[in-house]
PDB file of C-alpha atoms in Angstrom:
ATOM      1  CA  UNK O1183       4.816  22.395  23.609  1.00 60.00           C
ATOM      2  CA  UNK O1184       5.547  20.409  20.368  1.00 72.00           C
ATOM      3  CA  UNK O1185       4.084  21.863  17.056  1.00 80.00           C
ATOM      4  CA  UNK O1186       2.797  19.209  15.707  1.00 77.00           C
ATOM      5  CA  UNK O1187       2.995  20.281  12.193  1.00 82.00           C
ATOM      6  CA  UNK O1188       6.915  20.677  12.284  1.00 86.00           C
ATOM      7  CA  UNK O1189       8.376  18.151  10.227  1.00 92.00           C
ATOM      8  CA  UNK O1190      11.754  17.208  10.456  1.00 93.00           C
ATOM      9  CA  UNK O1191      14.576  16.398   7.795  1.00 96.00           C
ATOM     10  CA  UNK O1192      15.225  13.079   6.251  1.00 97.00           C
ATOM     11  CA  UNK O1193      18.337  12.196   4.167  1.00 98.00           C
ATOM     12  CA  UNK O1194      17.862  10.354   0.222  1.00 98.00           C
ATOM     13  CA  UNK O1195      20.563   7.635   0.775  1.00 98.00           C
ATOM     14  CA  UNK O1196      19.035   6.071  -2.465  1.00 98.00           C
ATOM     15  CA  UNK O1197      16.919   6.183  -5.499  1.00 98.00           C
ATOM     16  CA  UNK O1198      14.991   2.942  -7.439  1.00 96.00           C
ATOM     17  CA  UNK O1199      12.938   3.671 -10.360  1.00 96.00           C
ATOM     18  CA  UNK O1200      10.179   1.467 -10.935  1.00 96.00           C
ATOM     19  CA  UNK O1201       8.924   3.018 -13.843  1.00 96.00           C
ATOM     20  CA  UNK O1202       8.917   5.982 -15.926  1.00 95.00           C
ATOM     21  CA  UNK O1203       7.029   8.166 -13.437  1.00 96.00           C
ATOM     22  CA  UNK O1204       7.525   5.899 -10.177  1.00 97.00           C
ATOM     23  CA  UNK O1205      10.289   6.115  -7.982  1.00 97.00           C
ATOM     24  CA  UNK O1206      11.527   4.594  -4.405  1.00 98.00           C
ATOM     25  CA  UNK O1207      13.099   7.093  -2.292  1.00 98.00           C
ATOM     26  CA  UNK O1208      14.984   5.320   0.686  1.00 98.00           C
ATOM     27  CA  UNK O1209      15.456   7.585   3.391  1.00 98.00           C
ATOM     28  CA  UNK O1210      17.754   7.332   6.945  1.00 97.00           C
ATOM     29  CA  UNK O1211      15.131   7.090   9.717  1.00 96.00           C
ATOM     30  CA  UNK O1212      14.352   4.894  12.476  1.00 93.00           C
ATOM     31  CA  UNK O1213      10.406   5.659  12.121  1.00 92.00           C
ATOM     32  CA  UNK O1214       8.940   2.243  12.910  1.00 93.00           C
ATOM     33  CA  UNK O1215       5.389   2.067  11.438  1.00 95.00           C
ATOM     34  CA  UNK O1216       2.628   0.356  11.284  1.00 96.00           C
ATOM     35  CA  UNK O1217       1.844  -1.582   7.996  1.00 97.00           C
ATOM     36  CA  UNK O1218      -0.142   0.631   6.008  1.00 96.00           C
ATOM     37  CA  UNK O1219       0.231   4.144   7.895  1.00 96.00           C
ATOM     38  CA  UNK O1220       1.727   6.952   5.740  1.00 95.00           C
ATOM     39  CA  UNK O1221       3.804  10.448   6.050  1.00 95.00           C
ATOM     40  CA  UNK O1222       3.296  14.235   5.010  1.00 95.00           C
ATOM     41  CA  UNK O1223       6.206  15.026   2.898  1.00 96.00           C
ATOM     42  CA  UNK O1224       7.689  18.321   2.161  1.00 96.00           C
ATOM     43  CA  UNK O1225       9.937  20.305   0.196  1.00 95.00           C
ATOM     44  CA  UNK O1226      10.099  23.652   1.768  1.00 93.00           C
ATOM     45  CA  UNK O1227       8.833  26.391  -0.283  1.00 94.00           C
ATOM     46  CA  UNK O1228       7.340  23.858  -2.605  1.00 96.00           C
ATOM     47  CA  UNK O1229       4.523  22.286  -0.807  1.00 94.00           C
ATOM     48  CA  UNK O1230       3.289  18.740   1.106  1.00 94.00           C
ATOM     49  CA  UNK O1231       1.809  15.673  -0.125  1.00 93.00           C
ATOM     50  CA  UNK O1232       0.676  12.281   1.712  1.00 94.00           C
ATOM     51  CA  UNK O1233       3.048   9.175   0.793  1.00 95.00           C
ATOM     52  CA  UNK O1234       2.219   5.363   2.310  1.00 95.00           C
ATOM     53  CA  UNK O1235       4.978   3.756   3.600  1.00 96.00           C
ATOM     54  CA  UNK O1236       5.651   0.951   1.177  1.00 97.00           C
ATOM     55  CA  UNK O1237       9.203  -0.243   3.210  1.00 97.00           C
ATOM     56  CA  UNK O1238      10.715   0.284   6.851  1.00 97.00           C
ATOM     57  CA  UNK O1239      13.600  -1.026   9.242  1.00 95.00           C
ATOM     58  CA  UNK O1240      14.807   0.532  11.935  1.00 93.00           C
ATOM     59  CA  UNK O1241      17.485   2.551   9.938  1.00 95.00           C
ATOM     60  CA  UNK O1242      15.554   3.641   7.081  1.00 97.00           C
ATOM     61  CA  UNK O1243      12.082   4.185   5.548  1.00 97.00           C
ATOM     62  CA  UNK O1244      10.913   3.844   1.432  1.00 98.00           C
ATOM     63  CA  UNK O1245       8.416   5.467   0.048  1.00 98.00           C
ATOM     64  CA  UNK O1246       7.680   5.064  -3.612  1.00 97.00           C
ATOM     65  CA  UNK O1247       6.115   7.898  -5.059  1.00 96.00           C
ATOM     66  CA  UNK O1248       4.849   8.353  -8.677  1.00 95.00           C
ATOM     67  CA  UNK O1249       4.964  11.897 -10.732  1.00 94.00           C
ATOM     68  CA  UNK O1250       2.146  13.386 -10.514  1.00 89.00           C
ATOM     69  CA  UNK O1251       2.095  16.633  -9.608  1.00 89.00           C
ATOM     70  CA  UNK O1252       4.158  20.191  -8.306  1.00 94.00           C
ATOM     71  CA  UNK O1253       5.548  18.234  -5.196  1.00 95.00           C
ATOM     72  CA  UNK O1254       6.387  15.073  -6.278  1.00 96.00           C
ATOM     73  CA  UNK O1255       8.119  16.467  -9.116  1.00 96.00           C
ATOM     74  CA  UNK O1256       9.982  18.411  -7.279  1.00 97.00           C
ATOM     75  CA  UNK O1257      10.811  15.256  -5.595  1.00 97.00           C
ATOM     76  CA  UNK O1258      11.460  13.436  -8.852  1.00 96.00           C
ATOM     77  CA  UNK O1259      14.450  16.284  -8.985  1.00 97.00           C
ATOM     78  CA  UNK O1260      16.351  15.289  -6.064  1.00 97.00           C
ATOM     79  CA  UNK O1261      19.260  13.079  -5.192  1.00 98.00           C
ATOM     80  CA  UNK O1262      20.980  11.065  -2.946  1.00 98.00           C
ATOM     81  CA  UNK O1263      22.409  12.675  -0.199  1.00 98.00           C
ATOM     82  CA  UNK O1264      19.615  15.645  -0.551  1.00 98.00           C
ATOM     83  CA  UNK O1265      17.098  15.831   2.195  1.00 97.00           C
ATOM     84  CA  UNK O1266      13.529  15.419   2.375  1.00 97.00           C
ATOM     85  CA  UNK O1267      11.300  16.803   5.623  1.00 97.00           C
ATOM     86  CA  UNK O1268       8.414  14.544   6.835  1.00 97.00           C
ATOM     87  CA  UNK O1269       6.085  14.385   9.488  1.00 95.00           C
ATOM     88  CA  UNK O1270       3.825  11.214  10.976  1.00 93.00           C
ATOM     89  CA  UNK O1271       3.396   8.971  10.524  1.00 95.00           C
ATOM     90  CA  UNK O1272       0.064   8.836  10.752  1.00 94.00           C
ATOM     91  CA  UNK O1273      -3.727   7.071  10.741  1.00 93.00           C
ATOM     92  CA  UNK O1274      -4.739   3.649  11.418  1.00 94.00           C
ATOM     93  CA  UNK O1275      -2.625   0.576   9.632  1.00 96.00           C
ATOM     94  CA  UNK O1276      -3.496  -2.968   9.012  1.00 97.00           C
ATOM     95  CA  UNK O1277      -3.798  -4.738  12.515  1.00 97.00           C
ATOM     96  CA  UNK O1278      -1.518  -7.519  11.570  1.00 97.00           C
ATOM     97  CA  UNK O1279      -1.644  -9.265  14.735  1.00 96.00           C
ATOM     98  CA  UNK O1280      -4.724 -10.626  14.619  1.00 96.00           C
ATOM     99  CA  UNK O1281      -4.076 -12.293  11.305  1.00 97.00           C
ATOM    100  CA  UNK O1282      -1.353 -14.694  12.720  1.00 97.00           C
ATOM    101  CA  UNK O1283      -2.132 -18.156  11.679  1.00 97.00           C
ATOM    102  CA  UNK O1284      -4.964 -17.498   9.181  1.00 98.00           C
ATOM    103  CA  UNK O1285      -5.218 -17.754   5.336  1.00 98.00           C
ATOM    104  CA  UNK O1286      -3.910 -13.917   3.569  1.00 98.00           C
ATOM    105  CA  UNK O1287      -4.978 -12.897   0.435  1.00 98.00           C
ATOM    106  CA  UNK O1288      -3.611  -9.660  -0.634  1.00 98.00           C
ATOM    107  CA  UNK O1289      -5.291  -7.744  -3.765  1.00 98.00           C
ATOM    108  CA  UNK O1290      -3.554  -5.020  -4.911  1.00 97.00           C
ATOM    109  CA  UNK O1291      -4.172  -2.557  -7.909  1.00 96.00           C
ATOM    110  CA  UNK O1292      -1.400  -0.356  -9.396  1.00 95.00           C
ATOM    111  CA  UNK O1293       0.385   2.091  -7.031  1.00 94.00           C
ATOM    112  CA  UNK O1294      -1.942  -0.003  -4.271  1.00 95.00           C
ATOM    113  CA  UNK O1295       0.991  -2.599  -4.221  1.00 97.00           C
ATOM    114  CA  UNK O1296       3.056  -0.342  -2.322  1.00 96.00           C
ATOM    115  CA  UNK O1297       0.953   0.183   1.040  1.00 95.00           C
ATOM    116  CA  UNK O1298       0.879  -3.739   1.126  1.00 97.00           C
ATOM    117  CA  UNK O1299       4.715  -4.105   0.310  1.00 98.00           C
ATOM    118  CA  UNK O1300       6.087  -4.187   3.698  1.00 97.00           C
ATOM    119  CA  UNK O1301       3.244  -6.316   4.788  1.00 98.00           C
ATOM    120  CA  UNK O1302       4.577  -9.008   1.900  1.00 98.00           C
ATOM    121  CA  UNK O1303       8.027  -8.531   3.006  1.00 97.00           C
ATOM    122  CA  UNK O1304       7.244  -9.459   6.533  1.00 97.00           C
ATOM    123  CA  UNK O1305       5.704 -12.962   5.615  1.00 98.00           C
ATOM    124  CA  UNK O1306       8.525 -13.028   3.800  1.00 97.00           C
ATOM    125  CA  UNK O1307      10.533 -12.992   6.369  1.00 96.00           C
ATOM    126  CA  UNK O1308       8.712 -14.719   8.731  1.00 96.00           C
ATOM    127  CA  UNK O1309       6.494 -17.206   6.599  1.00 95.00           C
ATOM    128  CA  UNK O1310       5.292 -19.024   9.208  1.00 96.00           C
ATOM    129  CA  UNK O1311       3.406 -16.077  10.982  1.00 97.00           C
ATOM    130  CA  UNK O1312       0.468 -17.282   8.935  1.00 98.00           C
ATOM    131  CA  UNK O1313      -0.728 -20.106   6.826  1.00 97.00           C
ATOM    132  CA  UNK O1314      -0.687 -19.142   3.888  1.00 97.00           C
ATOM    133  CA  UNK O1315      -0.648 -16.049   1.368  1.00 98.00           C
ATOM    134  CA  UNK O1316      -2.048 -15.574  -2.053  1.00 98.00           C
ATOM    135  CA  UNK O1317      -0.932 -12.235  -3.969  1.00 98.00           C
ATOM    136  CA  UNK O1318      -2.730 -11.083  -6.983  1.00 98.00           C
ATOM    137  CA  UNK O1319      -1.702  -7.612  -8.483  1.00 97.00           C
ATOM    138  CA  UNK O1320      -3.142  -6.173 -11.266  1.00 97.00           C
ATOM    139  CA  UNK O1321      -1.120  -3.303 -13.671  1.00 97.00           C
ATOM    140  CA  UNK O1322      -2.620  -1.117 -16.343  1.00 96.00           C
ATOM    141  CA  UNK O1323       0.346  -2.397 -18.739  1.00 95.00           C
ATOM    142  CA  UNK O1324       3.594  -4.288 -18.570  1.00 95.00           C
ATOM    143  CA  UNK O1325       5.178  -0.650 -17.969  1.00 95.00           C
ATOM    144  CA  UNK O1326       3.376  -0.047 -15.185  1.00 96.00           C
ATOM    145  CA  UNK O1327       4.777  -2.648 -13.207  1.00 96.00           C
ATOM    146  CA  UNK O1328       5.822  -2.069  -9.630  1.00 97.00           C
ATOM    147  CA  UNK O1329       8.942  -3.873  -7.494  1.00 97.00           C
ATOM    148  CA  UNK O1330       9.410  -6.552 -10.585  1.00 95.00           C
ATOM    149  CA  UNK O1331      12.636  -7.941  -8.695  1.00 94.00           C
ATOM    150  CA  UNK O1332      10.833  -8.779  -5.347  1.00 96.00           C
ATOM    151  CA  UNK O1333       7.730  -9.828  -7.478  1.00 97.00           C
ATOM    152  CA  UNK O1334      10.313 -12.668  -8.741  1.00 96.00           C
ATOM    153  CA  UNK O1335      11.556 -13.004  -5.006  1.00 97.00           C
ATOM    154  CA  UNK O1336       8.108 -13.088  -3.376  1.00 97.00           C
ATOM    155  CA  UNK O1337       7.018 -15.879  -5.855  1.00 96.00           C
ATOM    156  CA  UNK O1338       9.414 -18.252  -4.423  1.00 95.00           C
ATOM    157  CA  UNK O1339       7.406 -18.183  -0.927  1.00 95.00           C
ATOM    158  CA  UNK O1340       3.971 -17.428  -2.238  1.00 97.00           C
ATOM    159  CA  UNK O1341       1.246 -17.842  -4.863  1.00 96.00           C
ATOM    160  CA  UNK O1342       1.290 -15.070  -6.762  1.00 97.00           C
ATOM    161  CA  UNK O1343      -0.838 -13.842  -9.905  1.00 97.00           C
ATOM    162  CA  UNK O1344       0.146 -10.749 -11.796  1.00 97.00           C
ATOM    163  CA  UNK O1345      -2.064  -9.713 -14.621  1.00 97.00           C
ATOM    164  CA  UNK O1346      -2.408  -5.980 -16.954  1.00 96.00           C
ATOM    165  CA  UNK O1347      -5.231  -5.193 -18.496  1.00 93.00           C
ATOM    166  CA  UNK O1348      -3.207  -4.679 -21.753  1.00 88.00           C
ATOM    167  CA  UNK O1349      -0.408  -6.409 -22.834  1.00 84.00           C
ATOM    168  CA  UNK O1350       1.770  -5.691 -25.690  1.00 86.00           C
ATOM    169  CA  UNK O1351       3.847  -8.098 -28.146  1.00 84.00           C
ATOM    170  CA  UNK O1352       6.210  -9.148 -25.787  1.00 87.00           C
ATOM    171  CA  UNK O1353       3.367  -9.284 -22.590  1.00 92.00           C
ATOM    172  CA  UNK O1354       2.858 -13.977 -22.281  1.00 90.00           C
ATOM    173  CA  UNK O1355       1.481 -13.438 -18.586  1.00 90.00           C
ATOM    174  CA  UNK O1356      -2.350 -12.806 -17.858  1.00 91.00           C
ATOM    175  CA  UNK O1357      -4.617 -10.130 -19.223  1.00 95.00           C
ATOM    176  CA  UNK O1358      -7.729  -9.030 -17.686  1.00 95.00           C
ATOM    177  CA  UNK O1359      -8.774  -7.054 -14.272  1.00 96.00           C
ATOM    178  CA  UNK O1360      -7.895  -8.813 -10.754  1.00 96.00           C
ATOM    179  CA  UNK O1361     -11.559  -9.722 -10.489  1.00 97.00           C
ATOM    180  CA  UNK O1362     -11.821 -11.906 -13.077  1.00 96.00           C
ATOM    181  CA  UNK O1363      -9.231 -14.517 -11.310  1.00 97.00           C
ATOM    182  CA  UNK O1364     -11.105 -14.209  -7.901  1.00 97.00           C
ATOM    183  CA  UNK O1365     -13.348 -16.463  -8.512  1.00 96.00           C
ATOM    184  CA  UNK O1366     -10.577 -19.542  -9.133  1.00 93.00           C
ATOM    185  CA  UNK O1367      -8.717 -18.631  -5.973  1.00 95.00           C
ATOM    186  CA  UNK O1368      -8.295 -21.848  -3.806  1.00 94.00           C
ATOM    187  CA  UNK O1369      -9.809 -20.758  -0.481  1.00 95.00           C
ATOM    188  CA  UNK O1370     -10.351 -23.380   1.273  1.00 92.00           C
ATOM    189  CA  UNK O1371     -11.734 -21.723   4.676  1.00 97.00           C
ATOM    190  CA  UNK O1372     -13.709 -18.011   4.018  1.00 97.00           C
ATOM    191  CA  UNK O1373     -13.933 -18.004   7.765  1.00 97.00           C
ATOM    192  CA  UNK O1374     -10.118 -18.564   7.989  1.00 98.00           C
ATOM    193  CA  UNK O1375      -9.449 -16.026   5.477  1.00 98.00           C
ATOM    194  CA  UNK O1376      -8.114 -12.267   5.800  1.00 98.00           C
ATOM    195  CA  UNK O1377      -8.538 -10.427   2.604  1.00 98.00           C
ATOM    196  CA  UNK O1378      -6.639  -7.277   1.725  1.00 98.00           C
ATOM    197  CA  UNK O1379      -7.997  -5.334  -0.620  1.00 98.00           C
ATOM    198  CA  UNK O1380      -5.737  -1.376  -1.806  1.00 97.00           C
ATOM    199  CA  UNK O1381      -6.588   0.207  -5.286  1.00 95.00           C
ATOM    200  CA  UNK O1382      -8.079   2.624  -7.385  1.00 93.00           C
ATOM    201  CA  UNK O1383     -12.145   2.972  -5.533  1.00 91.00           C
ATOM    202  CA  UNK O1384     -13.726   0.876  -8.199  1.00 92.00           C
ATOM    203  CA  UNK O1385     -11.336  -1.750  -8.589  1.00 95.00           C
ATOM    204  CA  UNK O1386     -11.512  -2.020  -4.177  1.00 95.00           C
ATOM    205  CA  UNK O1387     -15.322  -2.096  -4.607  1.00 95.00           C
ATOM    206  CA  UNK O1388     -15.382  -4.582  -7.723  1.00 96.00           C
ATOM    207  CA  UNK O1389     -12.396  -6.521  -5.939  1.00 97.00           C
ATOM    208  CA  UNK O1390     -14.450  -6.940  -3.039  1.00 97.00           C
ATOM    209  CA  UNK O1391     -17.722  -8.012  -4.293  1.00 97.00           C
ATOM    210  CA  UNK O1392     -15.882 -10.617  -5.717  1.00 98.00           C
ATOM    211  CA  UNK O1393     -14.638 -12.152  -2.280  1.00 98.00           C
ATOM    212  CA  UNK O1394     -18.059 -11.901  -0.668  1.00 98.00           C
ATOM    213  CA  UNK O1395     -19.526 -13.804  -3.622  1.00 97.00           C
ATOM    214  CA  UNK O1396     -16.499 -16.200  -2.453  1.00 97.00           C
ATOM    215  CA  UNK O1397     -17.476 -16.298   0.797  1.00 97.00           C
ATOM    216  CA  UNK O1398     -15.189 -14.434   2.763  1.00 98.00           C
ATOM    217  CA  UNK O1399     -17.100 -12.609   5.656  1.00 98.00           C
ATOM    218  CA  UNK O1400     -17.149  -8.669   5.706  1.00 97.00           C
ATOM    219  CA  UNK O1401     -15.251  -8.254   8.675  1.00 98.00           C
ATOM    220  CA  UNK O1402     -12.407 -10.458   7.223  1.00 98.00           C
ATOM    221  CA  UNK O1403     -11.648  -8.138   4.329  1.00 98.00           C
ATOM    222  CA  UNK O1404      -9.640  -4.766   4.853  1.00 98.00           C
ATOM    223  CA  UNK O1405      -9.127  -2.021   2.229  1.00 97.00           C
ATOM    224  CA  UNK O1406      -6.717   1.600   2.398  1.00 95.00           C
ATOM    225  CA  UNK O1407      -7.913   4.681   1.042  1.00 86.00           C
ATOM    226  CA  UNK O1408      -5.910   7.082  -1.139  1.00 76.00           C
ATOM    227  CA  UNK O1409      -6.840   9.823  -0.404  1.00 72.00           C
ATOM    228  CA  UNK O1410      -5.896  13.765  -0.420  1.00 74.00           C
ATOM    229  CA  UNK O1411      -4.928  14.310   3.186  1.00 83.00           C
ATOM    230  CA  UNK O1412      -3.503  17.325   4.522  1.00 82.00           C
ATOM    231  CA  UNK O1413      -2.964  17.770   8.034  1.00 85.00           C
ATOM    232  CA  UNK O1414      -2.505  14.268   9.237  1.00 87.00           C
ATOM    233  CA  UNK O1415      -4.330  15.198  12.727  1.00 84.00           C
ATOM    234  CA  UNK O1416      -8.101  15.373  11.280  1.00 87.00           C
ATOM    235  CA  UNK O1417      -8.259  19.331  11.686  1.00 86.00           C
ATOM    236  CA  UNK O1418      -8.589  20.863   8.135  1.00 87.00           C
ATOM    237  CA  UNK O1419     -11.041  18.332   6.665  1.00 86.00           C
ATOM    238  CA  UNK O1420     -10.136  17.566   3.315  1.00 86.00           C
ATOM    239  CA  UNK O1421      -9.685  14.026   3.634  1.00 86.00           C
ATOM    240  CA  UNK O1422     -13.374  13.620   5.640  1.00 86.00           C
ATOM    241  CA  UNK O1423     -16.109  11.416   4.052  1.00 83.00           C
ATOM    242  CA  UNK O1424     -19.346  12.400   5.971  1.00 84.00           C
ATOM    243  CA  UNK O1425     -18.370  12.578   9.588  1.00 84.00           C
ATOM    244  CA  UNK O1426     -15.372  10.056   8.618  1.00 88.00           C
ATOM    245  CA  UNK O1427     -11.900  11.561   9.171  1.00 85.00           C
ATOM    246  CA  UNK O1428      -9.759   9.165   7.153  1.00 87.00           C
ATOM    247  CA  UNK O1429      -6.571  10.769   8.425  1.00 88.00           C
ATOM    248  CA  UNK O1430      -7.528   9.593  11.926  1.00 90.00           C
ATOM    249  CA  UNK O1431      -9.725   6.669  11.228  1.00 89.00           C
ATOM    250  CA  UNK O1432      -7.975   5.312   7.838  1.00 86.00           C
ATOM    251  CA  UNK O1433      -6.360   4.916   5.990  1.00 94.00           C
ATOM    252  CA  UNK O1434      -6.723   1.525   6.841  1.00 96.00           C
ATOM    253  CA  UNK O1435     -10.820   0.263   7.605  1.00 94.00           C
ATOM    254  CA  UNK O1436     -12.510  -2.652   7.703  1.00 96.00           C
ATOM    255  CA  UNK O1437     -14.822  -3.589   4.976  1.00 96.00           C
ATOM    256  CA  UNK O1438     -17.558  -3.073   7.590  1.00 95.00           C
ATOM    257  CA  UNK O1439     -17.066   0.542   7.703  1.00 93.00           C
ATOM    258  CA  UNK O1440     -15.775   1.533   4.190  1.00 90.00           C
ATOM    259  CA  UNK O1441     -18.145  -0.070   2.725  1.00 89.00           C
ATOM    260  CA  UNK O1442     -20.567   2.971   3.922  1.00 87.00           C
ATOM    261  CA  UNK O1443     -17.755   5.299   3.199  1.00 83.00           C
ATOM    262  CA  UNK O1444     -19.459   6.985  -0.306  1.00 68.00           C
ATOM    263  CA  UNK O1445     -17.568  10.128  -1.331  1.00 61.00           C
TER     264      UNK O1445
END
């Protein structure tokens, strides 16, 4: 019988940083995902923490993971050529197959970007899988900028707003939260319109007021949950919202069911 908690090793062939405190670890696997699923990660004798997937092929995964805590600093310690053990992965992702040939508006908030990454890579690749895709991604600061050299690839393809709430004296792009430049995105069908929504709570709950004032129908938007989960197989709770197992039934919902999702 296979213990499903066993995780198994995964070599660091490399090491981005992003920023002071985030990092992409590329590891040798030939997990294939879905968009928007995400992995238990150990170090042994150290502990476990839950990582979204933010990059795959079928020879290795990323996963970019910011400092935060005893785990991921241990991670923070490692590199290539050491080995991390992980296990998933796991929960629900976006069901990309059903937005082939519609309008994609992705809305992502800080560390959010990187659920949605491989999602933006994919168009990237294959541009012509939908009509068209609008990006807007928010940062606390111009430091806190995620993937800056495929932000500069991805705008050749797409439309693409990036905004921080602060700038400093160097900052000459946009200021303010994502929701203030919802309401002067061109959508020119709601009905035709997938909206992806991954962030802090309040900036997914703010975020998506502001595309049903738009006009975009509830089941048309999607949103991911961070959230603290442990097991990966709903048994120890930690990650349940009322009788909602988010390891199981998440990460990725539908607006239709998160938005009753009140922790």
């Amino acid at each position: 019988m296979t213990n499903v908690y066993m995780p198994r090793k995964a070599e660091i062939v490399s090491i981005i940083p992003q920023t002071d405190i985030d990092y992409t670890f590329r590891l040798k696997s030939d997990i294939m995902p879905q968009h928007g699923q995400f992995l238990q990660v150990s170090i042994p004798k150290i502990g476990e923490a839950p990582i979204s997937i933010s990059d795959y092929t079928d020879e290795y995964i990323e996963l970019t993971i910011r400092k935060v805590g005893t785990v991921t600093d241990a991670i923070h310690e490692l590199k290539p050529g050491d080995f991390l053990f992980i296990r998933g992965p796991y929960g629900h992702g976006f069901p990309v197959e059903d937005f082939k040939n519609k309008n994609v508006v992705i809305a992502a908030g800080g560390t959010g970007l990187a659920p949605v990454k491989s999602i933006i890579n994919r168009y990237y690749r294959n541009p012509k899988e939908i009509k068209k895709l609008n990006i807007l991604m928010g940062f606390k600061s111009p430091k806190d900028i995620l993937f800056e050299d495929e932000i500069e690839k991805w705008k050749e393809e797409f439309d693409v707003l990036l905004t921080v709430d602060n700038g400093n004296e160097t900052w000459t792009g946009n200021t303010g939260l994502i929701t203030k430049f919802v309401p002067d995105l061109k959508i020119e069908d709601p009905n035709d319109t997938i909206v992806i929504v991954v962030g802090p709570p309040m900036m997914m709950k703010f975020t998506c007021l502001e595309f049903l004032k738009r006009g975009i129908p509830e089941q048309n938007i999607w949103v991911s949950f961070e959230r603290k989960m442990s097991c990966g197989i709903g048994k120890c709770g930690h990650c349940k919202i009322n009788e909602t197992y988010v390891c199981l039934e998440g990460p990725v919902f539908n607006y239709t069911k998160s938005k009753q999702l009140l922790d």
